[in-house]
Amino acid sequence: MGILNVTPDSFSDGGRYLDVSAAVAHGLRLRDDGADIVDVGGESTRPGAQRVDADTEAARVGDVVAALAADGVPVSVDTTRASVARVALDRGAVLVNDVSGGLADPGMLPLAAESGCRIVLMHWRAHSATMQHHAEYGDVVAEVSAELSGRVAAARDAGVADDRIVLDPGLGFSKLPAHNWELSARLPELRDLGFPILFGASRKSYLGALLAEGDAPRPPDARDAATLATSVLAFDAGAWAVRVHDVRGTADARAVWQATRRAG
Ligand code: PMM
């Protein structure tokens, strides 16, 4: 899954693809580089980010989704709002990536049920402005699993079919670096929930912290080699997909991983 943020303020690619034609060109490049899905987002979810209103978010993503879908690109929309998801689905998106797992907007799960789209339910505890106040766990894997199971139950209650559901541990969302590492190390336990797992580590700040020189974290655009390592480990742990900025590198790394597994 290739990342396309149509936002002024995302931590890695913010401001680069605000213009529709630049965003569409980048989405097509992600597809050509090997992305099976292009994930279009119109609201930054980085820690501390302020919210945009629904009309602004829908306006940012609508034309981009439509143009990519018209070109045959499978598009997902990264949103917590049912109204934005509806615009994107109407304009050709096939998947909704809800980082709140249906918690932020009570209309989201009924919309997914009614439209029959696939939906990613990510582990989430609060909106970006306050999410790091909720990064407290005893056993992070057990708690994330239990909370994701709760979201699966809510989706089923709303009428979403099991084969439409994808789960995501939500690295960096109400998580400290140690939580991200433990979730990565114990990813197979999340697979035990019985759903495909999406894994999103790309360029995140815990990688910048790992690779810091002195007090200076490694900047986001110099975290792709580290991201590739996380992606190979995630594939090996059975992840269904990884959500990444560097699609070409990821496709190469996946080819190496697949060839190795086939030979073994
Ligand atoms: N991370 C971000 C945004 N959307 N969606 C899913 N399903 N999983 C993630 O880990 C995730 C996400 C934040 O990263 P970005 O600002 O690079 O998009």
Coordinates of C-alpha atoms and ligand atoms in Angstrom, one line a residue:
M1 CA 0.0 0.0 0.0
G2 CA 1.5 3.3 -1.1
I3 CA 1.0 6.4 0.9
L4 CA -0.3 9.6 -0.8
N5 CA -1.0 12.4 1.7
V6 CA -2.8 15.3 0.2
T7 CA -2.1 17.5 3.2
P8 CA 0.1 20.5 4.0
D9 CA 1.3 19.0 7.3
S10 CA 1.9 15.3 7.2
F11 CA 5.3 14.5 8.9
S12 CA 7.0 13.0 5.9
D13 CA 5.3 14.1 2.6
G14 CA 3.2 17.1 3.9
G15 CA 2.8 19.9 1.3
R16 CA 4.3 17.9 -1.6
Y17 CA 1.1 16.7 -3.2
L18 CA -1.5 19.4 -2.3
D19 CA -2.0 20.2 -6.0
V20 CA -4.4 17.6 -7.6
S21 CA -2.2 17.0 -10.7
A22 CA 1.0 16.5 -8.5
A23 CA -1.0 14.1 -6.3
V24 CA -2.3 12.1 -9.2
A25 CA 1.1 11.9 -10.8
H26 CA 2.6 10.6 -7.5
G27 CA -0.3 8.1 -7.1
L28 CA 0.4 6.7 -10.6
R29 CA 4.1 6.5 -9.8
L30 CA 3.3 4.5 -6.7
R31 CA 1.2 2.1 -8.8
D32 CA 3.9 1.8 -11.4
D33 CA 6.5 1.2 -8.7
G34 CA 4.4 -1.8 -7.5
A35 CA 1.7 -0.6 -5.1
D36 CA -1.3 -2.9 -5.1
I37 CA -3.3 -0.1 -3.4
V38 CA -2.8 3.7 -3.2
D39 CA -3.9 5.2 0.2
V40 CA -5.1 8.8 -0.2
G41 CA -5.4 10.9 2.9
G42 CA -6.6 14.5 3.3
E43 CA -6.0 15.0 7.1
S44 CA -2.7 14.6 8.9
T45 CA -2.7 12.2 11.8
R46 CA 0.8 13.0 13.1
P47 CA 1.1 13.5 16.8
G48 CA -0.3 16.8 17.9
A49 CA -1.9 17.6 14.4
Q50 CA -4.9 19.9 14.4
R51 CA -8.0 18.7 12.7
V52 CA -9.3 20.1 9.4
D53 CA -13.1 20.4 8.7
A54 CA -14.8 17.6 6.7
D55 CA -15.4 19.7 3.6
T56 CA -11.8 20.6 3.3
E57 CA -10.8 17.0 3.8
A58 CA -13.3 15.8 1.2
A59 CA -12.2 18.5 -1.3
R60 CA -8.6 17.4 -0.9
V61 CA -9.2 13.8 -1.6
G62 CA -12.2 13.7 -4.0
D63 CA -10.6 14.6 -7.3
V64 CA -7.5 12.7 -6.6
V65 CA -9.4 9.5 -5.8
A66 CA -11.5 9.9 -8.9
A67 CA -8.6 10.5 -11.2
L68 CA -6.6 7.5 -9.9
A69 CA -9.6 5.2 -9.9
A70 CA -10.4 6.2 -13.5
D71 CA -6.9 5.1 -14.4
G72 CA -7.5 1.7 -12.8
V73 CA -5.6 2.2 -9.6
P74 CA -7.2 0.4 -6.5
V75 CA -7.6 3.4 -4.1
S76 CA -8.1 3.4 -0.4
V77 CA -9.1 6.5 1.5
D78 CA -7.4 7.3 4.8
T79 CA -10.1 9.0 6.9
T80 CA -12.0 8.8 10.2
R81 CA -15.1 10.5 8.8
A82 CA -18.0 8.7 7.2
S83 CA -18.9 11.7 5.0
V84 CA -15.4 11.8 3.5
A85 CA -15.4 8.0 3.1
R86 CA -18.7 8.3 1.3
V87 CA -17.4 10.9 -1.2
A88 CA -14.3 8.7 -1.8
L89 CA -16.4 5.5 -2.3
D90 CA -18.7 7.4 -4.7
R91 CA -15.7 8.5 -6.7
G92 CA -14.2 5.0 -7.0
A93 CA -12.3 4.1 -3.8
V94 CA -12.5 0.4 -2.9
L95 CA -11.2 0.4 0.6
V96 CA -11.6 2.7 3.7
N97 CA -8.6 3.0 6.0
D98 CA -10.1 4.3 9.3
V99 CA -7.2 4.9 11.7
S100 CA -9.9 5.1 14.5
G101 CA -11.3 1.7 13.7
G102 CA -14.8 3.2 13.6
L103 CA -14.5 4.9 16.9
A104 CA -14.3 8.5 15.7
D105 CA -17.5 8.6 13.7
P106 CA -20.6 6.4 14.5
G107 CA -21.5 6.5 10.8
M108 CA -18.4 4.8 9.6
L109 CA -19.2 1.1 10.3
P110 CA -22.8 1.3 8.9
L111 CA -21.4 3.0 5.8
A112 CA -18.9 0.2 5.4
A113 CA -21.6 -2.4 5.8
E114 CA -23.9 -0.7 3.3
S115 CA -21.3 -0.1 0.7
G116 CA -19.6 -3.6 1.0
C117 CA -16.2 -2.0 0.8
R118 CA -13.2 -3.4 2.6
I119 CA -12.3 -1.5 5.8
V120 CA -9.1 -1.3 7.8
L121 CA -9.8 -1.1 11.5
M122 CA -6.7 0.4 13.1
H123 CA -5.9 0.4 16.9
W124 CA -6.6 3.9 18.1
R125 CA -7.4 5.6 21.4
A126 CA -7.8 9.3 20.7
H127 CA -7.4 12.0 18.1
S128 CA -3.9 13.1 17.2
A129 CA -3.9 16.2 19.4
T130 CA -4.1 14.1 22.6
M131 CA -3.2 10.5 21.5
Q132 CA 0.2 10.4 23.2
H133 CA -1.6 11.0 26.6
H134 CA -3.1 7.5 26.2
A135 CA 0.1 5.6 25.6
E136 CA -0.2 3.5 28.8
Y137 CA -0.2 -0.3 28.7
G138 CA 0.5 -3.3 30.9
D139 CA 0.9 -5.9 28.1
V140 CA 0.6 -3.8 24.9
V141 CA 0.0 -6.8 22.6
A142 CA -2.8 -8.2 24.8
E143 CA -4.4 -4.8 25.1
V144 CA -4.2 -3.9 21.4
S145 CA -5.6 -7.4 20.6
A146 CA -8.5 -7.0 23.0
E147 CA -9.3 -3.5 21.8
L148 CA -9.1 -4.6 18.1
S149 CA -11.4 -7.5 19.0
G150 CA -13.9 -4.9 20.3
R151 CA -13.8 -3.1 17.0
V152 CA -14.4 -6.3 15.1
A153 CA -17.4 -7.0 17.3
A154 CA -18.7 -3.4 16.6
A155 CA -18.1 -3.9 12.8
R156 CA -20.0 -7.2 12.9
D157 CA -22.9 -5.6 14.8
A158 CA -23.1 -2.9 12.1
G159 CA -23.3 -5.6 9.5
V160 CA -19.8 -5.7 8.1
A161 CA -18.8 -9.1 6.8
D162 CA -15.7 -10.7 8.2
D163 CA -14.1 -11.0 4.8
R164 CA -14.2 -7.2 4.5
I165 CA -12.2 -6.6 7.7
V166 CA -8.4 -5.8 7.9
L167 CA -6.7 -5.0 11.2
D168 CA -3.8 -2.8 12.0
P169 CA -1.9 -2.4 15.3
G170 CA -1.5 1.4 14.7
L171 CA 2.2 1.9 15.3
G172 CA 2.8 5.4 16.7
F173 CA -0.8 6.0 17.6
S174 CA -1.0 6.2 21.4
K175 CA 2.2 4.2 21.4
L176 CA 5.8 4.9 22.7
P177 CA 8.7 3.4 20.8
A178 CA 8.9 0.4 23.1
H179 CA 5.3 -0.3 22.4
N180 CA 6.0 -0.2 18.6
W181 CA 8.9 -2.6 19.0
E182 CA 6.9 -5.0 21.0
L183 CA 4.0 -5.0 18.7
S184 CA 6.4 -5.6 15.8
A185 CA 8.2 -8.5 17.6
R186 CA 4.9 -10.1 18.5
L187 CA 2.9 -9.5 15.2
P188 CA 2.0 -13.2 14.9
E189 CA -0.1 -12.9 18.0
L190 CA -2.3 -10.3 16.2
R191 CA -2.7 -12.6 13.3
D192 CA -4.3 -15.0 15.8
L193 CA -7.3 -12.7 15.7
G194 CA -8.0 -14.3 12.3
F195 CA -7.9 -11.2 10.0
P196 CA -5.4 -9.9 7.5
I197 CA -2.9 -7.5 9.2
L198 CA -1.8 -4.2 7.8
F199 CA 1.5 -2.9 9.2
G200 CA 2.4 0.8 9.1
A201 CA 5.9 1.7 10.2
S202 CA 7.0 3.8 7.3
R203 CA 9.4 6.6 8.3
K204 CA 7.8 6.8 11.8
S205 CA 9.5 8.7 14.6
Y206 CA 10.5 5.6 16.6
L207 CA 12.8 4.7 13.6
G208 CA 14.2 8.2 13.7
A209 CA 14.9 7.8 17.4
L210 CA 16.6 4.4 16.9
L211 CA 18.9 6.0 14.3
A212 CA 19.5 9.3 16.1
E213 CA 22.9 10.8 16.1
G214 CA 23.3 12.4 19.5
D215 CA 20.1 14.3 20.2
A216 CA 19.2 14.6 16.5
P217 CA 16.7 12.1 15.3
R218 CA 17.3 10.7 11.8
P219 CA 15.0 12.9 9.5
P220 CA 11.9 11.2 7.9
D221 CA 13.3 11.1 4.4
A222 CA 16.4 9.2 5.6
R223 CA 14.4 6.4 7.3
D224 CA 13.6 4.2 4.2
A225 CA 16.3 1.6 4.8
A226 CA 15.1 1.1 8.3
T227 CA 11.5 1.0 7.0
L228 CA 12.5 -1.8 4.6
A229 CA 13.8 -3.9 7.4
T230 CA 10.5 -3.5 9.3
S231 CA 8.6 -4.5 6.1
V232 CA 10.6 -7.7 5.5
L233 CA 10.1 -8.7 9.1
A234 CA 6.4 -7.9 8.9
F235 CA 6.0 -10.0 5.7
D236 CA 7.9 -12.8 7.5
A237 CA 5.5 -12.5 10.4
G238 CA 2.6 -12.9 8.1
A239 CA 1.4 -9.4 7.5
W240 CA -1.1 -9.0 4.6
A241 CA 0.3 -5.6 3.5
V242 CA 2.6 -2.8 4.6
R243 CA 1.7 0.9 4.2
V244 CA 4.8 2.7 2.9
H245 CA 6.2 5.8 1.2
D246 CA 9.0 3.9 -0.7
V247 CA 7.0 1.5 -2.8
R248 CA 9.8 0.6 -5.2
G249 CA 12.2 -0.4 -2.5
T250 CA 9.5 -2.3 -0.7
A251 CA 8.6 -4.3 -3.9
D252 CA 12.3 -5.2 -4.3
A253 CA 12.6 -6.3 -0.7
R254 CA 9.4 -8.3 -0.9
A255 CA 10.8 -10.1 -4.1
V256 CA 13.9 -11.0 -2.1
W257 CA 11.8 -12.3 0.8
Q258 CA 9.5 -14.3 -1.5
A259 CA 12.4 -15.9 -3.4
T260 CA 14.1 -16.8 -0.2
R261 CA 10.9 -18.3 1.3
R262 CA 10.2 -20.2 -2.0
A263 CA 13.7 -21.8 -2.0
G264 CA 13.4 -22.8 1.7
Ligands
PMM1 N1 -0.2 5.7 9.9 C1 -0.4 7.0 9.4 C2 -1.6 7.3 8.7 N2 -2.5 6.4 8.4 N3 -3.2 4.1 8.5 C3 -3.0 2.9 8.9 N4 -3.9 1.9 8.5 N5 -1.9 2.5 9.6 C4 -0.9 3.4 9.9 O1 0.1 3.0 10.6 C5 -1.1 4.8 9.5 C6 -2.3 5.1 8.8 C7 0.5 8.1 9.8 O2 1.6 8.1 8.8 P1 1.6 9.1 7.6 O3 1.5 10.5 8.1 O4 2.9 8.8 6.9 O5 0.5 8.9 6.6

